[in-house]
Structures are given as structure tokens and as C-alpha cells.
Short mmCIF file of C-alpha atoms in Angstrom, two decimals:
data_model
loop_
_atom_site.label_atom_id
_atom_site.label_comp_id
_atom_site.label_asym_id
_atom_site.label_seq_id
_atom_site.Cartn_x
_atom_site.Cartn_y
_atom_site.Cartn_z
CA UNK C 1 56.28 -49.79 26.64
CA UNK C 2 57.44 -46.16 26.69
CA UNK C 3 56.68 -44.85 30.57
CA UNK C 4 57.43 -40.97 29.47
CA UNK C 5 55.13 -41.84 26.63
CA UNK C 6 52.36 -43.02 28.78
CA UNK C 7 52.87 -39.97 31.14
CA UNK C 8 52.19 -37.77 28.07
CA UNK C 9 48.87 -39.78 27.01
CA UNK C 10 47.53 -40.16 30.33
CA UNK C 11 47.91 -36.18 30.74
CA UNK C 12 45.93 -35.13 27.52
CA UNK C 13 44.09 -38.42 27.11
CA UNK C 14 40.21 -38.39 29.32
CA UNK C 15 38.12 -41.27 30.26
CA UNK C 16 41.72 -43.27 28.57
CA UNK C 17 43.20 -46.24 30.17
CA UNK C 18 46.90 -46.17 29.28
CA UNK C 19 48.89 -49.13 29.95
CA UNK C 20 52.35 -49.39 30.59
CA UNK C 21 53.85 -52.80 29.15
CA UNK C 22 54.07 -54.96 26.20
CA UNK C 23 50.83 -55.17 24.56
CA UNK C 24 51.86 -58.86 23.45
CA UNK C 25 51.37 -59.71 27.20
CA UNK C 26 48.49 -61.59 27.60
CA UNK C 27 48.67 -61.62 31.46
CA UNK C 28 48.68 -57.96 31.42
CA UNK C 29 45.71 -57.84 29.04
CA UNK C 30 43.79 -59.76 31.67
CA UNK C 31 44.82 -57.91 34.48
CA UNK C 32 43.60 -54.71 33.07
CA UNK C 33 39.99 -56.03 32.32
CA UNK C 34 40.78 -56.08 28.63
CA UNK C 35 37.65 -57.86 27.89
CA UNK C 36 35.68 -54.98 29.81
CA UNK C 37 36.91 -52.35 27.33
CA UNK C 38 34.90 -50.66 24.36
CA UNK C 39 38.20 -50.39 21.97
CA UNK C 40 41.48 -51.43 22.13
CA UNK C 41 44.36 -49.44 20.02
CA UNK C 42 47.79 -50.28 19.71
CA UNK C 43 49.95 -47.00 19.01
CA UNK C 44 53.44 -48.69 19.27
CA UNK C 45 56.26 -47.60 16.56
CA UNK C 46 56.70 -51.28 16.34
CA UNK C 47 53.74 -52.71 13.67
CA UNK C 48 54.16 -56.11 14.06
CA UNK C 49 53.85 -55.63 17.88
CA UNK C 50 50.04 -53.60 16.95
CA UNK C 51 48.74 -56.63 15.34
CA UNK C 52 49.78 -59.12 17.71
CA UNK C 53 48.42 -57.12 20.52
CA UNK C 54 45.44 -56.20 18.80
CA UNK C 55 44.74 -59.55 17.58
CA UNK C 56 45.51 -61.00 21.38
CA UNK C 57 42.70 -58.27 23.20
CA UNK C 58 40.73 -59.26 20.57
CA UNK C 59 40.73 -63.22 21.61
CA UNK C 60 40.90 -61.63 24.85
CA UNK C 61 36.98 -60.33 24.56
CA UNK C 62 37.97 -56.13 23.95
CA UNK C 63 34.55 -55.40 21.70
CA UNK C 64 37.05 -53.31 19.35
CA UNK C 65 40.18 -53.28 18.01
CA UNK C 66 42.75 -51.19 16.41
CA UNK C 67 46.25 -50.79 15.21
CA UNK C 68 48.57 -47.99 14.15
CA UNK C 69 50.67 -49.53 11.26
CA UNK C 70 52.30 -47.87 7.95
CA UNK C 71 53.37 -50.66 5.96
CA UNK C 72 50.19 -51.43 3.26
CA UNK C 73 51.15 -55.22 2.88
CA UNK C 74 50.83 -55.50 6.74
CA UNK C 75 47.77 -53.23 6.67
CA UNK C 76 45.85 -55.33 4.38
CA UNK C 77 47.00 -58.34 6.28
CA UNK C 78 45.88 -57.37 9.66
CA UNK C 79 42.41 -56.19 7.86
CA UNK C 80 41.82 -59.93 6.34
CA UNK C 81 42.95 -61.44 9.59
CA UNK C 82 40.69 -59.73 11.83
CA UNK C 83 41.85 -55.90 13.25
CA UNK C 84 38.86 -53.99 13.28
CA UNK C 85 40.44 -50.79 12.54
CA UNK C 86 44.15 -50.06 10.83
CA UNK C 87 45.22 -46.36 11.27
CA UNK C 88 48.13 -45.64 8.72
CA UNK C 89 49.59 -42.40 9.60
CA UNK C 90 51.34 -41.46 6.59
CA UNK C 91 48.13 -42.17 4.80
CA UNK C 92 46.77 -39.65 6.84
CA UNK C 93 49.42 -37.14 5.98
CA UNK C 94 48.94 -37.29 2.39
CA UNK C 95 45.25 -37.40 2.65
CA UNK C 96 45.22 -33.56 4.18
CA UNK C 97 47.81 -32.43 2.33
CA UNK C 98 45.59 -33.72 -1.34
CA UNK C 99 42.76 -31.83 0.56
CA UNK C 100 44.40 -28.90 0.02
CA UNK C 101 46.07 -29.08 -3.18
CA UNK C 102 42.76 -30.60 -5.17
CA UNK C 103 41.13 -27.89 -7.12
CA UNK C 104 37.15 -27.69 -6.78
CA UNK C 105 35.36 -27.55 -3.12
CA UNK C 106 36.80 -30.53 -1.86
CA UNK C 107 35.93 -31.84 1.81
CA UNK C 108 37.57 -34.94 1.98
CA UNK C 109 40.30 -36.70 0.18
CA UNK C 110 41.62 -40.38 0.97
CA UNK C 111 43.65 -42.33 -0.80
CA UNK C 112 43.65 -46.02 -1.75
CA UNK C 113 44.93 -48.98 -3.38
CA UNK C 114 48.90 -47.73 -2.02
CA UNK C 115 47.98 -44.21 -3.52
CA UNK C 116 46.73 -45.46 -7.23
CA UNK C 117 43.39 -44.07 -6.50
CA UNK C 118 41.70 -41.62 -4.51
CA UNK C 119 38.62 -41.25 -3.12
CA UNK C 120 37.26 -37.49 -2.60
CA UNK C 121 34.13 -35.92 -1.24
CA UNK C 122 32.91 -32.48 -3.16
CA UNK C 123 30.26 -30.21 -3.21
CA UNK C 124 28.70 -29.56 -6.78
CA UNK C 125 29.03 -26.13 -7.14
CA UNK C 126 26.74 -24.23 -9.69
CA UNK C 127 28.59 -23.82 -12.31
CA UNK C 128 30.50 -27.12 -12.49
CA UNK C 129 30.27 -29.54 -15.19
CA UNK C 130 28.96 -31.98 -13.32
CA UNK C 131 25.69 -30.18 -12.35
CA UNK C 132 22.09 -30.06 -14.12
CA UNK C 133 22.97 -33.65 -16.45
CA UNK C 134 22.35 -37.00 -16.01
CA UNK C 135 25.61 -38.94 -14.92
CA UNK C 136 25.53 -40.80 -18.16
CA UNK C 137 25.61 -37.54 -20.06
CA UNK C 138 28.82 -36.87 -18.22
CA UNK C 139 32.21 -37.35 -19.82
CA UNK C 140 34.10 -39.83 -17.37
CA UNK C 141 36.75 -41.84 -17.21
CA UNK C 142 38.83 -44.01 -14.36
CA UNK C 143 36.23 -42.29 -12.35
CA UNK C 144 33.05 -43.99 -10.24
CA UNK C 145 30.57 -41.88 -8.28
CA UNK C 146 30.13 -43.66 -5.39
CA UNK C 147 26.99 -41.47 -3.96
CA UNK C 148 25.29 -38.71 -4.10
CA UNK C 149 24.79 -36.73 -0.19
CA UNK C 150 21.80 -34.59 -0.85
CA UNK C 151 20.40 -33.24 2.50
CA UNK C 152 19.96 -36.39 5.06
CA UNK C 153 19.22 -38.36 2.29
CA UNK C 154 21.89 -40.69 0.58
CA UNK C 155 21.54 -41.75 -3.05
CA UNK C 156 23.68 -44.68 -4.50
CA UNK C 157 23.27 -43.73 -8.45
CA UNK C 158 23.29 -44.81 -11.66
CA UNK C 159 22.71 -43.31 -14.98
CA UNK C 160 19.54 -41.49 -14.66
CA UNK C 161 20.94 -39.15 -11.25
CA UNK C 162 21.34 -35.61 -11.97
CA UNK C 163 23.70 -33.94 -9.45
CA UNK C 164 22.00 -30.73 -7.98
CA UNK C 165 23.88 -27.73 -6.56
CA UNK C 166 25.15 -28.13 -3.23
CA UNK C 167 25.23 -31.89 -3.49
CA UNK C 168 27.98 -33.71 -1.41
CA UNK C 169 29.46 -36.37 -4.12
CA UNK C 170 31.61 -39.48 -3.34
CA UNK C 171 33.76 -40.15 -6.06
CA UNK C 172 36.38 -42.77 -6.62
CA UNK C 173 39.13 -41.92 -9.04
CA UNK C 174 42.39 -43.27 -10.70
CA UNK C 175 45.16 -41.28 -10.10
CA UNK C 176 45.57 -40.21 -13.71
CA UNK C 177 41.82 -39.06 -13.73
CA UNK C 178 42.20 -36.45 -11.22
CA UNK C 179 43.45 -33.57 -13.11
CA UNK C 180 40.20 -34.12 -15.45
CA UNK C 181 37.81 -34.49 -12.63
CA UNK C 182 39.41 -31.40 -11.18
CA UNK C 183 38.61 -29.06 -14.21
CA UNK C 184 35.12 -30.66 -14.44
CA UNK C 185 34.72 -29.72 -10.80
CA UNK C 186 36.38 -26.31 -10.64
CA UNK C 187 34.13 -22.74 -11.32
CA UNK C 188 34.32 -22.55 -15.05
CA UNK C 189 35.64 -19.06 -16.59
CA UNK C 190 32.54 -18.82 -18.77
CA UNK C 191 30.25 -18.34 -15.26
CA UNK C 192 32.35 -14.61 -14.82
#
């Protein structure tokens, strides 16, 4: 609804249709060709405005749809009632700062469940604990590996997967396990 706004996305935005109005405005919508569009986002500071208007090009025929919004409970309801994609922001924030701050050779970090999990992506360095043992020989707990990345090829495991060196592992892990998971991770002193 912001026309300085729109300015400033239509000078750094390419191959972007920014519109100027009220995303809740159906008529609009159809005017633009909604319903000839690959993805629709709604970037408004207003969440309950990014649902509406994402639900509405939705019905309206856009192929995808997405909204910017903060608040979990309205996250999670938007999800159930049919928004494609919810971008939360703040969840972003905290997700590269834990990037940084993890210990071990972390390359992703996202957070879940309103931040009482997380789920992290590291490589299996050689002298982690992890490394050279089946994953039921490993000492876990509040923590799930989701897969294994080895090369191109993806491995969901179970008990009998050893993690190599230079694996790419999914895990998903309580809050309270991460500290653990971190040392198990981490270059142990022994290796120097």
C-alpha cells in the first residue's frame, strides 16, 4: 500500500510485478492478471492482511502463494489453511545468527516448534564422534538424524548407517540436546 515502498522494490526487484494497493482487493487482483502469475507474496507489515491476500490470489488462480508473517500461531494457521509458503522474518534472524554461534561445521541451522527444537545441517568431520559407527552405536538423546547427504545420493537411515567423513547430516534436535550434539560434532582434542 506503501507507494515509496513500491518505488524501492520496483528499482532492485527484475522480471517483479509490484503492485500498488491493498492486496485484500480482489478487483485489483484481477486487473493485474493475478491468475497469470507463477507466485504471489504478500510482504505487508500487516500479517493478517498477508493471509487474506494470499489466500484471495490463491482462489484467484496465482499457481503460488506466500506470506511474510511473524506471529507462529498465525503461521501455523495460514500453513493448515492453505498459504503455500510462510516467511517468518525473525525466524530467519535467529536461524543465521545459531549458524554462527553452533560449534562443529555447521551449514544450516533452522529452528522449529517456536524455537524448542532445531534443525541443523553438518558436515562429519574426521575426527568427530559421530564418524566410522553405526548410528545405533551412537550415544543420542532428544536428537533424530533426519538424513544422511553423501555425494548426490540421499540416505534416510536407521540403525545400521555409518556416517562417513565429509557427509552432509540432517539432524533434528531438542533445544537442551544441542550443547551435547555440539561436543560430539566438534574436532576432538585427542586428534592434535
Amino acid at each position: 500500500p506503501d507507494p515509496e515502498r513500491c518505488k524501492f522494490l520496483v528499482d532492485r526487484l527484475k522480471r517483479t510485478v509490484v503492485l500498488n494497493g491493498n492486496g485484500t482487493n480482489a478487483e485489483l487482483l484481477r486487473e493485474e492478471n493475478i491468475a497469470g502469475t507463477d507466485v504471489f507474496l504478500a510482504p505487508t507489515s500487516d500479517e493478517e492482511d498477508n493471509i487474506l491476500s494470499a489466500l484471495l490470489a490463491q482462489e484467484s488462480g496465482a499457481a503460488g502463494v506466500m506470506a511474510v508473517v511473524n506471529n507462529p500461531r498465525y503461521a501455523a494457521l495460514a500453513s493448515a489453511i492453505g498459504v503455500d509458503a510462510i516467511i517468518r522474518p525473525n525466524q530467519a534472524a535467529v536461524s543465521a545468527i545459531l549458524h554462527f554461534i553452533r560449534k562443529g561445521k555447521v551449514l544450516a541451522v533452522t529452528t522449529v516448534g517456536e524455537e524448542a527444537a532445531e534443525v541443523l545441517e553438518v558436515v562429519a568431520l574426521e575426527t568427530s564422534e559421530l564418524v566410522g559407527k553405526p548410528l545405533r552405536d551412537v550415544d543420542f538423546s532428544d536428537v533424530v538424524v533426519g538424513a544422511i547427504v553423501r555425494g548426490d545420493e540421499v540416505i534416510i537411515p536407521g540403525g545400521d548407517h555409518v556416517i562417513e567423513i565429509g557427509d552432509h547430516v540432517v539432524v533434528f534436535a531438542l533445544r537442551s540436546a544441542i550443547p551435547k550434539l555440539e561436543r560430539q560434532m566438534m574436532v576432538q582434542l585427542r586428534y592434535f
